């Protein structure tokens, strides 16, 4: 797939994006859920080696293909790794899966109801390296914890500032201002977030597009104006702490949104499974998430 073909695949959205981008802080938890205990590794390199094995097993599984998985978000170390004698982005592209990379370096402490992204030193070099490896786009996450108009405005401003840097490097940014599903004022805050994003989209130069990764909204189709905006290539949804069944049920109520799930995709996979068991379990998850992304129901 060339860049034009990847863009078309994302625009069509006939599937979902697998989020395989757990980083340092979330990796031990992901490994434990997979059945790899903390005493099976002792250094950070060994830890990342274990998670790389898991990701390679997913990527090479027969059920993981571009028919239903249209994209995959990678952690930087995964992007730089190899699978089956190929770079991971090349292996994904060969299977018809569009590669993305997580670029944020984690979150600042909460202020004004939100957690902004930490500084990203060396971002231009990372973007150039990703582009050279055939990566199509990036993903950057910040978090909203309450309906603070000024906090949400700051989140959106930072997301679009970094997004413009990504666009300048020739890559497609996925902007991820996650709204905590635990927030009691989520419906109110998501309306503020939608309107701030619409203002920022309208300010983008003609011909530029972004993707958005948002929590599944409290009120179905609250983000329809974003889904339909000409400067948005695709709106994808994070599972945000929902179980897979819950996330799929809620996502199916939102027209035009496709999944970009991590834990909800991986929750039933275990290191001790045979290859056949592993692929069957992964295939069931892929089928369920694909259906929620492409077969919508009335709210």
C-alpha atoms as a PDB file:
ATOM      1  CA  UNK A   1       0.000   0.000   0.000  1.00  0.00           C
ATOM      2  CA  UNK A   2       1.204   3.462  -0.849  1.00  0.00           C
ATOM      3  CA  UNK A   3       0.189   6.609   1.052  1.00  0.00           C
ATOM      4  CA  UNK A   4      -2.801   7.265  -1.205  1.00  0.00           C
ATOM      5  CA  UNK A   5      -4.065   3.717  -0.717  1.00  0.00           C
ATOM      6  CA  UNK A   6      -3.619   3.983   3.061  1.00  0.00           C
ATOM      7  CA  UNK A   7      -5.566   7.257   3.099  1.00  0.00           C
ATOM      8  CA  UNK A   8      -8.384   5.642   1.134  1.00  0.00           C
ATOM      9  CA  UNK A   9      -8.442   2.647   3.464  1.00  0.00           C
ATOM     10  CA  UNK A  10      -8.752   4.898   6.516  1.00  0.00           C
ATOM     11  CA  UNK A  11     -11.454   7.026   4.885  1.00  0.00           C
ATOM     12  CA  UNK A  12     -13.524   3.949   4.022  1.00  0.00           C
ATOM     13  CA  UNK A  13     -13.166   2.664   7.586  1.00  0.00           C
ATOM     14  CA  UNK A  14     -14.251  -0.884   6.798  1.00  0.00           C
ATOM     15  CA  UNK A  15     -12.816  -2.291  10.025  1.00  0.00           C
ATOM     16  CA  UNK A  16     -10.986  -1.008  13.091  1.00  0.00           C
ATOM     17  CA  UNK A  17      -7.564   0.064  14.354  1.00  0.00           C
ATOM     18  CA  UNK A  18      -5.753  -2.218  16.799  1.00  0.00           C
ATOM     19  CA  UNK A  19      -3.999  -0.253  19.557  1.00  0.00           C
ATOM     20  CA  UNK A  20      -0.749  -2.134  20.244  1.00  0.00           C
ATOM     21  CA  UNK A  21       1.006   0.836  21.818  1.00  0.00           C
ATOM     22  CA  UNK A  22       1.269   0.109  25.545  1.00  0.00           C
ATOM     23  CA  UNK A  23       4.322   2.015  26.781  1.00  0.00           C
ATOM     24  CA  UNK A  24       6.540   1.848  29.866  1.00  0.00           C
ATOM     25  CA  UNK A  25       3.960   2.578  32.534  1.00  0.00           C
ATOM     26  CA  UNK A  26       1.208   0.325  31.178  1.00  0.00           C
ATOM     27  CA  UNK A  27       3.391  -2.539  29.915  1.00  0.00           C
ATOM     28  CA  UNK A  28       3.672  -4.543  33.188  1.00  0.00           C
ATOM     29  CA  UNK A  29      -0.113  -4.476  33.600  1.00  0.00           C
ATOM     30  CA  UNK A  30      -0.597  -5.580  29.995  1.00  0.00           C
ATOM     31  CA  UNK A  31       1.880  -8.425  30.465  1.00  0.00           C
ATOM     32  CA  UNK A  32       0.189  -9.596  33.669  1.00  0.00           C
ATOM     33  CA  UNK A  33      -3.166  -9.655  31.885  1.00  0.00           C
ATOM     34  CA  UNK A  34      -1.501 -11.723  29.153  1.00  0.00           C
ATOM     35  CA  UNK A  35      -0.237 -14.215  31.746  1.00  0.00           C
ATOM     36  CA  UNK A  36       3.384 -13.046  31.996  1.00  0.00           C
ATOM     37  CA  UNK A  37       4.227 -12.394  35.654  1.00  0.00           C
ATOM     38  CA  UNK A  38       6.655  -9.732  36.870  1.00  0.00           C
ATOM     39  CA  UNK A  39       9.240 -12.358  37.851  1.00  0.00           C
ATOM     40  CA  UNK A  40       9.623 -13.431  34.212  1.00  0.00           C
ATOM     41  CA  UNK A  41      11.610 -10.273  33.452  1.00  0.00           C
ATOM     42  CA  UNK A  42      14.021  -8.165  35.481  1.00  0.00           C
ATOM     43  CA  UNK A  43      15.111  -5.263  33.259  1.00  0.00           C
ATOM     44  CA  UNK A  44      13.206  -2.801  31.116  1.00  0.00           C
ATOM     45  CA  UNK A  45      14.742  -4.325  27.987  1.00  0.00           C
ATOM     46  CA  UNK A  46      13.505  -7.774  29.032  1.00  0.00           C
ATOM     47  CA  UNK A  47      10.055  -6.333  29.742  1.00  0.00           C
ATOM     48  CA  UNK A  48       9.850  -4.762  26.308  1.00  0.00           C
ATOM     49  CA  UNK A  49      11.151  -8.005  24.830  1.00  0.00           C
ATOM     50  CA  UNK A  50       8.206  -9.855  26.381  1.00  0.00           C
ATOM     51  CA  UNK A  51       5.646  -7.351  25.112  1.00  0.00           C
ATOM     52  CA  UNK A  52       7.276  -7.415  21.670  1.00  0.00           C
ATOM     53  CA  UNK A  53       6.826 -11.198  21.588  1.00  0.00           C
ATOM     54  CA  UNK A  54       3.144 -10.736  22.372  1.00  0.00           C
ATOM     55  CA  UNK A  55       2.686  -8.093  19.681  1.00  0.00           C
ATOM     56  CA  UNK A  56       4.531 -10.184  17.090  1.00  0.00           C
ATOM     57  CA  UNK A  57       2.283 -13.126  17.912  1.00  0.00           C
ATOM     58  CA  UNK A  58      -0.756 -10.928  17.323  1.00  0.00           C
ATOM     59  CA  UNK A  59       0.566  -9.403  14.092  1.00  0.00           C
ATOM     60  CA  UNK A  60       1.509 -12.783  12.603  1.00  0.00           C
ATOM     61  CA  UNK A  61      -1.725 -14.553  13.621  1.00  0.00           C
ATOM     62  CA  UNK A  62      -3.802 -15.579  10.576  1.00  0.00           C
ATOM     63  CA  UNK A  63      -6.899 -13.794  11.935  1.00  0.00           C
ATOM     64  CA  UNK A  64      -5.024 -10.469  12.119  1.00  0.00           C
ATOM     65  CA  UNK A  65      -5.378  -9.187   8.560  1.00  0.00           C
ATOM     66  CA  UNK A  66      -6.332  -6.089   6.660  1.00  0.00           C
ATOM     67  CA  UNK A  67      -9.762  -7.523   5.912  1.00  0.00           C
ATOM     68  CA  UNK A  68     -11.033  -6.456   9.343  1.00  0.00           C
ATOM     69  CA  UNK A  69      -8.058  -4.714  11.004  1.00  0.00           C
ATOM     70  CA  UNK A  70      -7.498  -1.596   8.908  1.00  0.00           C
ATOM     71  CA  UNK A  71      -4.733  -0.116  11.076  1.00  0.00           C
ATOM     72  CA  UNK A  72      -2.456  -0.709  14.047  1.00  0.00           C
ATOM     73  CA  UNK A  73      -0.906   1.793  16.472  1.00  0.00           C
ATOM     74  CA  UNK A  74       2.619   0.863  17.557  1.00  0.00           C
ATOM     75  CA  UNK A  75       4.878   1.839  20.434  1.00  0.00           C
ATOM     76  CA  UNK A  76       8.200   3.322  19.267  1.00  0.00           C
ATOM     77  CA  UNK A  77      10.205   0.234  20.271  1.00  0.00           C
ATOM     78  CA  UNK A  78       7.752  -1.963  18.369  1.00  0.00           C
ATOM     79  CA  UNK A  79       8.072   0.210  15.273  1.00  0.00           C
ATOM     80  CA  UNK A  80      11.851  -0.197  15.456  1.00  0.00           C
ATOM     81  CA  UNK A  81      11.609  -3.971  15.955  1.00  0.00           C
ATOM     82  CA  UNK A  82      11.455  -6.875  13.519  1.00  0.00           C
ATOM     83  CA  UNK A  83       8.937  -9.639  12.906  1.00  0.00           C
ATOM     84  CA  UNK A  84       9.504 -12.515  10.524  1.00  0.00           C
ATOM     85  CA  UNK A  85      12.645 -10.881   9.130  1.00  0.00           C
ATOM     86  CA  UNK A  86      10.834  -7.650   8.275  1.00  0.00           C
ATOM     87  CA  UNK A  87      10.383  -4.342  10.062  1.00  0.00           C
ATOM     88  CA  UNK A  88       7.094  -4.295  11.936  1.00  0.00           C
ATOM     89  CA  UNK A  89       5.598  -1.517   9.733  1.00  0.00           C
ATOM     90  CA  UNK A  90       6.550  -3.482   6.596  1.00  0.00           C
ATOM     91  CA  UNK A  91       4.997  -6.663   8.014  1.00  0.00           C
ATOM     92  CA  UNK A  92       1.770  -4.787   8.753  1.00  0.00           C
ATOM     93  CA  UNK A  93       1.623  -3.188   5.307  1.00  0.00           C
ATOM     94  CA  UNK A  94       2.152  -6.622   3.734  1.00  0.00           C
ATOM     95  CA  UNK A  95      -0.981  -7.801   5.576  1.00  0.00           C
ATOM     96  CA  UNK A  96      -2.968  -4.766   4.456  1.00  0.00           C
ATOM     97  CA  UNK A  97      -2.815  -3.072   7.865  1.00  0.00           C
ATOM     98  CA  UNK A  98      -1.955   0.656   8.001  1.00  0.00           C
ATOM     99  CA  UNK A  99       0.789   1.415  10.587  1.00  0.00           C
ATOM    100  CA  UNK A 100       0.657   4.292  13.072  1.00  0.00           C
ATOM    101  CA  UNK A 101       3.018   5.196  15.940  1.00  0.00           C
ATOM    102  CA  UNK A 102       2.309   6.587  19.407  1.00  0.00           C
ATOM    103  CA  UNK A 103       4.394   9.756  19.833  1.00  0.00           C
ATOM    104  CA  UNK A 104       3.390  11.251  23.195  1.00  0.00           C
ATOM    105  CA  UNK A 105       5.680  10.876  26.204  1.00  0.00           C
ATOM    106  CA  UNK A 106       2.960  10.604  28.828  1.00  0.00           C
ATOM    107  CA  UNK A 107       0.853  13.042  30.807  1.00  0.00           C
ATOM    108  CA  UNK A 108       1.486  16.078  32.964  1.00  0.00           C
ATOM    109  CA  UNK A 109      -0.125  16.244  36.416  1.00  0.00           C
ATOM    110  CA  UNK A 110      -3.770  17.306  36.370  1.00  0.00           C
ATOM    111  CA  UNK A 111      -4.440  21.043  36.256  1.00  0.00           C
ATOM    112  CA  UNK A 112      -7.725  22.805  35.471  1.00  0.00           C
ATOM    113  CA  UNK A 113      -9.461  19.433  35.130  1.00  0.00           C
ATOM    114  CA  UNK A 114      -7.156  18.084  32.412  1.00  0.00           C
ATOM    115  CA  UNK A 115      -3.815  16.381  31.889  1.00  0.00           C
ATOM    116  CA  UNK A 116      -1.810  17.875  29.056  1.00  0.00           C
ATOM    117  CA  UNK A 117       0.899  15.963  27.216  1.00  0.00           C
ATOM    118  CA  UNK A 118       4.481  16.176  28.439  1.00  0.00           C
ATOM    119  CA  UNK A 119       7.046  17.806  26.138  1.00  0.00           C
ATOM    120  CA  UNK A 120       8.198  15.662  23.206  1.00  0.00           C
ATOM    121  CA  UNK A 121      11.921  16.330  22.676  1.00  0.00           C
ATOM    122  CA  UNK A 122      13.253  14.902  19.436  1.00  0.00           C
ATOM    123  CA  UNK A 123       9.809  14.671  17.850  1.00  0.00           C
ATOM    124  CA  UNK A 124      10.951  15.815  14.409  1.00  0.00           C
ATOM    125  CA  UNK A 125      13.621  13.093  14.327  1.00  0.00           C
ATOM    126  CA  UNK A 126      11.092  10.454  15.414  1.00  0.00           C
ATOM    127  CA  UNK A 127       8.636  11.568  12.747  1.00  0.00           C
ATOM    128  CA  UNK A 128      11.333  11.414  10.062  1.00  0.00           C
ATOM    129  CA  UNK A 129      12.344   7.902  11.177  1.00  0.00           C
ATOM    130  CA  UNK A 130       8.729   6.754  11.187  1.00  0.00           C
ATOM    131  CA  UNK A 131       8.144   8.194   7.721  1.00  0.00           C
ATOM    132  CA  UNK A 132      11.233   6.357   6.475  1.00  0.00           C
ATOM    133  CA  UNK A 133       9.862   3.062   7.808  1.00  0.00           C
ATOM    134  CA  UNK A 134       6.613   3.480   5.913  1.00  0.00           C
ATOM    135  CA  UNK A 135       4.482   4.561   8.884  1.00  0.00           C
ATOM    136  CA  UNK A 136       1.312   6.387   7.810  1.00  0.00           C
ATOM    137  CA  UNK A 137       0.425   8.341  10.920  1.00  0.00           C
ATOM    138  CA  UNK A 138       0.828   9.087  14.610  1.00  0.00           C
ATOM    139  CA  UNK A 139      -1.218   9.104  17.803  1.00  0.00           C
ATOM    140  CA  UNK A 140      -0.973  11.426  20.811  1.00  0.00           C
ATOM    141  CA  UNK A 141      -3.037  11.158  24.010  1.00  0.00           C
ATOM    142  CA  UNK A 142      -4.102  13.670  26.650  1.00  0.00           C
ATOM    143  CA  UNK A 143      -6.890  13.304  29.229  1.00  0.00           C
ATOM    144  CA  UNK A 144      -9.931  15.332  30.290  1.00  0.00           C
ATOM    145  CA  UNK A 145     -11.319  14.651  33.765  1.00  0.00           C
ATOM    146  CA  UNK A 146     -14.023  17.303  34.067  1.00  0.00           C
ATOM    147  CA  UNK A 147     -16.019  19.822  32.035  1.00  0.00           C
ATOM    148  CA  UNK A 148     -13.632  22.750  32.385  1.00  0.00           C
ATOM    149  CA  UNK A 149     -14.042  25.021  29.330  1.00  0.00           C
ATOM    150  CA  UNK A 150     -10.558  26.540  29.741  1.00  0.00           C
ATOM    151  CA  UNK A 151      -8.931  23.170  30.416  1.00  0.00           C
ATOM    152  CA  UNK A 152     -10.597  21.559  27.408  1.00  0.00           C
ATOM    153  CA  UNK A 153      -9.602  24.518  25.224  1.00  0.00           C
ATOM    154  CA  UNK A 154      -5.973  24.049  26.336  1.00  0.00           C
ATOM    155  CA  UNK A 155      -6.127  20.324  25.563  1.00  0.00           C
ATOM    156  CA  UNK A 156      -7.472  20.920  22.060  1.00  0.00           C
ATOM    157  CA  UNK A 157      -4.966  23.703  21.360  1.00  0.00           C
ATOM    158  CA  UNK A 158      -2.052  21.456  22.341  1.00  0.00           C
ATOM    159  CA  UNK A 159      -3.388  18.508  20.332  1.00  0.00           C
ATOM    160  CA  UNK A 160      -3.709  20.594  17.174  1.00  0.00           C
ATOM    161  CA  UNK A 161      -0.317  22.254  17.703  1.00  0.00           C
ATOM    162  CA  UNK A 162       1.382  18.862  17.713  1.00  0.00           C
ATOM    163  CA  UNK A 163      -0.908  17.693  14.924  1.00  0.00           C
ATOM    164  CA  UNK A 164       0.321  20.498  12.672  1.00  0.00           C
ATOM    165  CA  UNK A 165       3.909  19.416  13.335  1.00  0.00           C
ATOM    166  CA  UNK A 166       2.970  15.861  12.321  1.00  0.00           C
ATOM    167  CA  UNK A 167       1.262  17.053   9.141  1.00  0.00           C
ATOM    168  CA  UNK A 168       4.358  19.093   8.255  1.00  0.00           C
ATOM    169  CA  UNK A 169       6.388  15.876   8.486  1.00  0.00           C
ATOM    170  CA  UNK A 170       4.113  14.202   5.935  1.00  0.00           C
ATOM    171  CA  UNK A 171       2.208  11.991   8.390  1.00  0.00           C
ATOM    172  CA  UNK A 172      -1.447  11.729   9.457  1.00  0.00           C
ATOM    173  CA  UNK A 173      -2.053  12.703  13.110  1.00  0.00           C
ATOM    174  CA  UNK A 174      -4.573  10.911  15.308  1.00  0.00           C
ATOM    175  CA  UNK A 175      -5.458  13.483  17.969  1.00  0.00           C
ATOM    176  CA  UNK A 176      -6.610  11.778  21.186  1.00  0.00           C
ATOM    177  CA  UNK A 177      -8.129  14.068  23.830  1.00  0.00           C
ATOM    178  CA  UNK A 178      -9.566  11.225  25.930  1.00  0.00           C
ATOM    179  CA  UNK A 179     -12.550  12.115  28.126  1.00  0.00           C
ATOM    180  CA  UNK A 180     -12.539   9.914  31.227  1.00  0.00           C
ATOM    181  CA  UNK A 181     -15.618   7.682  31.211  1.00  0.00           C
ATOM    182  CA  UNK A 182     -15.611   7.987  35.024  1.00  0.00           C
ATOM    183  CA  UNK A 183     -16.332  11.735  34.868  1.00  0.00           C
ATOM    184  CA  UNK A 184     -19.824  12.576  36.141  1.00  0.00           C
ATOM    185  CA  UNK A 185     -20.137  15.585  33.817  1.00  0.00           C
ATOM    186  CA  UNK A 186     -19.114  13.721  30.677  1.00  0.00           C
ATOM    187  CA  UNK A 187     -22.115  14.642  28.506  1.00  0.00           C
ATOM    188  CA  UNK A 188     -21.618  18.355  29.242  1.00  0.00           C
ATOM    189  CA  UNK A 189     -17.859  18.162  28.776  1.00  0.00           C
ATOM    190  CA  UNK A 190     -18.073  16.212  25.543  1.00  0.00           C
ATOM    191  CA  UNK A 191     -20.249  18.941  24.052  1.00  0.00           C
ATOM    192  CA  UNK A 192     -17.576  21.504  24.989  1.00  0.00           C
ATOM    193  CA  UNK A 193     -14.884  19.247  23.521  1.00  0.00           C
ATOM    194  CA  UNK A 194     -16.796  18.788  20.263  1.00  0.00           C
ATOM    195  CA  UNK A 195     -17.248  22.523  19.812  1.00  0.00           C
ATOM    196  CA  UNK A 196     -13.585  23.284  20.571  1.00  0.00           C
ATOM    197  CA  UNK A 197     -12.480  20.661  18.047  1.00  0.00           C
ATOM    198  CA  UNK A 198     -14.841  22.085  15.422  1.00  0.00           C
ATOM    199  CA  UNK A 199     -13.293  25.544  15.876  1.00  0.00           C
ATOM    200  CA  UNK A 200      -9.789  24.109  15.523  1.00  0.00           C
ATOM    201  CA  UNK A 201     -10.782  22.116  12.429  1.00  0.00           C
ATOM    202  CA  UNK A 202     -12.217  25.200  10.779  1.00  0.00           C
ATOM    203  CA  UNK A 203      -8.874  26.943  11.366  1.00  0.00           C
ATOM    204  CA  UNK A 204      -6.892  24.214   9.609  1.00  0.00           C
ATOM    205  CA  UNK A 205      -5.649  25.186   6.128  1.00  0.00           C
ATOM    206  CA  UNK A 206      -7.617  23.823   3.208  1.00  0.00           C
ATOM    207  CA  UNK A 207      -6.382  20.403   2.106  1.00  0.00           C
ATOM    208  CA  UNK A 208      -5.207  19.343   5.567  1.00  0.00           C
ATOM    209  CA  UNK A 209      -6.888  16.577   7.538  1.00  0.00           C
ATOM    210  CA  UNK A 210      -6.546  14.924  10.923  1.00  0.00           C
ATOM    211  CA  UNK A 211      -7.977  11.832  12.553  1.00  0.00           C
ATOM    212  CA  UNK A 212      -9.602  11.902  15.988  1.00  0.00           C
ATOM    213  CA  UNK A 213      -9.548   9.262  18.732  1.00  0.00           C
ATOM    214  CA  UNK A 214     -12.272   9.964  21.267  1.00  0.00           C
ATOM    215  CA  UNK A 215     -14.000   8.216  24.134  1.00  0.00           C
ATOM    216  CA  UNK A 216     -17.300   6.646  23.106  1.00  0.00           C
ATOM    217  CA  UNK A 217     -19.667   9.540  23.908  1.00  0.00           C
ATOM    218  CA  UNK A 218     -22.174   9.433  26.755  1.00  0.00           C
ATOM    219  CA  UNK A 219     -24.876  10.575  24.314  1.00  0.00           C
ATOM    220  CA  UNK A 220     -24.780   8.517  21.092  1.00  0.00           C
ATOM    221  CA  UNK A 221     -23.792  10.397  17.933  1.00  0.00           C
ATOM    222  CA  UNK A 222     -22.669  13.469  19.900  1.00  0.00           C
ATOM    223  CA  UNK A 223     -19.624  13.541  17.616  1.00  0.00           C
ATOM    224  CA  UNK A 224     -21.512  13.223  14.310  1.00  0.00           C
ATOM    225  CA  UNK A 225     -20.470  16.756  13.306  1.00  0.00           C
ATOM    226  CA  UNK A 226     -16.842  15.651  13.667  1.00  0.00           C
ATOM    227  CA  UNK A 227     -17.448  12.414  11.752  1.00  0.00           C
ATOM    228  CA  UNK A 228     -18.919  14.440   8.874  1.00  0.00           C
ATOM    229  CA  UNK A 229     -16.338  17.255   8.869  1.00  0.00           C
ATOM    230  CA  UNK A 230     -14.323  17.425   5.611  1.00  0.00           C
ATOM    231  CA  UNK A 231     -11.070  17.996   7.520  1.00  0.00           C
ATOM    232  CA  UNK A 232     -11.490  14.755   9.513  1.00  0.00           C
ATOM    233  CA  UNK A 233     -10.312  11.611   7.744  1.00  0.00           C
ATOM    234  CA  UNK A 234     -11.831   9.300  10.383  1.00  0.00           C
ATOM    235  CA  UNK A 235     -13.109   9.342  13.961  1.00  0.00           C
ATOM    236  CA  UNK A 236     -12.049   6.321  16.004  1.00  0.00           C
ATOM    237  CA  UNK A 237     -13.083   5.311  19.518  1.00  0.00           C
ATOM    238  CA  UNK A 238     -11.062   4.121  22.491  1.00  0.00           C
ATOM    239  CA  UNK A 239     -12.535   1.546  24.850  1.00  0.00           C
ATOM    240  CA  UNK A 240     -11.606   3.691  27.866  1.00  0.00           C
ATOM    241  CA  UNK A 241     -12.029   1.050  30.563  1.00  0.00           C
ATOM    242  CA  UNK A 242     -15.143  -0.648  29.212  1.00  0.00           C
ATOM    243  CA  UNK A 243     -15.069  -4.412  28.774  1.00  0.00           C
ATOM    244  CA  UNK A 244     -15.082  -5.522  25.156  1.00  0.00           C
ATOM    245  CA  UNK A 245     -18.804  -6.375  25.238  1.00  0.00           C
ATOM    246  CA  UNK A 246     -19.646  -2.991  26.782  1.00  0.00           C
ATOM    247  CA  UNK A 247     -17.388  -1.070  24.393  1.00  0.00           C
ATOM    248  CA  UNK A 248     -18.786  -2.835  21.341  1.00  0.00           C
ATOM    249  CA  UNK A 249     -22.390  -2.268  22.443  1.00  0.00           C
ATOM    250  CA  UNK A 250     -21.783   1.458  22.983  1.00  0.00           C
ATOM    251  CA  UNK A 251     -19.709   1.925  19.819  1.00  0.00           C
ATOM    252  CA  UNK A 252     -22.396   0.321  17.654  1.00  0.00           C
ATOM    253  CA  UNK A 253     -24.736   3.217  18.573  1.00  0.00           C
ATOM    254  CA  UNK A 254     -22.406   5.800  16.967  1.00  0.00           C
ATOM    255  CA  UNK A 255     -22.622   6.175  13.202  1.00  0.00           C
ATOM    256  CA  UNK A 256     -19.328   6.588  11.378  1.00  0.00           C
ATOM    257  CA  UNK A 257     -17.082   5.853  14.386  1.00  0.00           C
ATOM    258  CA  UNK A 258     -14.817   2.817  14.263  1.00  0.00           C
ATOM    259  CA  UNK A 259     -12.903   1.207  17.110  1.00  0.00           C
ATOM    260  CA  UNK A 260      -9.317   1.720  18.146  1.00  0.00           C
ATOM    261  CA  UNK A 261      -9.284  -0.696  21.067  1.00  0.00           C
ATOM    262  CA  UNK A 262      -6.349  -1.982  23.118  1.00  0.00           C
ATOM    263  CA  UNK A 263      -7.353  -3.819  26.282  1.00  0.00           C
ATOM    264  CA  UNK A 264     -10.770  -4.681  24.842  1.00  0.00           C
ATOM    265  CA  UNK A 265      -8.982  -6.396  21.934  1.00  0.00           C
ATOM    266  CA  UNK A 266      -6.403  -8.250  24.034  1.00  0.00           C
ATOM    267  CA  UNK A 267      -8.335  -9.046  27.224  1.00  0.00           C
ATOM    268  CA  UNK A 268      -8.794 -12.791  26.599  1.00  0.00           C
ATOM    269  CA  UNK A 269      -5.385 -13.571  25.067  1.00  0.00           C
ATOM    270  CA  UNK A 270      -2.923 -15.611  27.176  1.00  0.00           C
ATOM    271  CA  UNK A 271       0.733 -16.461  26.701  1.00  0.00           C
ATOM    272  CA  UNK A 272       0.113 -20.147  27.491  1.00  0.00           C
ATOM    273  CA  UNK A 273      -2.384 -20.680  24.681  1.00  0.00           C
ATOM    274  CA  UNK A 274      -1.506 -22.910  21.753  1.00  0.00           C
ATOM    275  CA  UNK A 275      -1.192 -21.067  18.445  1.00  0.00           C
ATOM    276  CA  UNK A 276      -4.583 -22.418  17.377  1.00  0.00           C
ATOM    277  CA  UNK A 277      -6.253 -21.325  20.635  1.00  0.00           C
ATOM    278  CA  UNK A 278      -4.567 -17.935  20.423  1.00  0.00           C
ATOM    279  CA  UNK A 279      -5.710 -17.317  16.857  1.00  0.00           C
ATOM    280  CA  UNK A 280      -9.263 -18.483  17.559  1.00  0.00           C
ATOM    281  CA  UNK A 281      -9.546 -16.216  20.609  1.00  0.00           C
ATOM    282  CA  UNK A 282      -8.046 -13.257  18.746  1.00  0.00           C
ATOM    283  CA  UNK A 283     -10.357 -13.948  15.808  1.00  0.00           C
ATOM    284  CA  UNK A 284     -13.435 -13.823  18.048  1.00  0.00           C
ATOM    285  CA  UNK A 285     -12.344 -10.444  19.412  1.00  0.00           C
ATOM    286  CA  UNK A 286     -11.610  -9.117  15.928  1.00  0.00           C
ATOM    287  CA  UNK A 287     -15.019 -10.247  14.651  1.00  0.00           C
ATOM    288  CA  UNK A 288     -16.861  -8.581  17.544  1.00  0.00           C
ATOM    289  CA  UNK A 289     -14.980  -5.272  17.266  1.00  0.00           C
ATOM    290  CA  UNK A 290     -15.265  -5.243  13.474  1.00  0.00           C
ATOM    291  CA  UNK A 291     -19.032  -5.750  13.738  1.00  0.00           C
ATOM    292  CA  UNK A 292     -19.401  -2.864  16.221  1.00  0.00           C
ATOM    293  CA  UNK A 293     -17.350  -0.646  13.899  1.00  0.00           C
ATOM    294  CA  UNK A 294     -19.240  -1.448  10.700  1.00  0.00           C
ATOM    295  CA  UNK A 295     -22.737  -2.646  11.673  1.00  0.00           C
ATOM    296  CA  UNK A 296     -24.539   0.154  13.489  1.00  0.00           C
ATOM    297  CA  UNK A 297     -27.720  -0.053  15.574  1.00  0.00           C
ATOM    298  CA  UNK A 298     -30.270   2.511  16.711  1.00  0.00           C
ATOM    299  CA  UNK A 299     -29.388   4.141  20.023  1.00  0.00           C
END
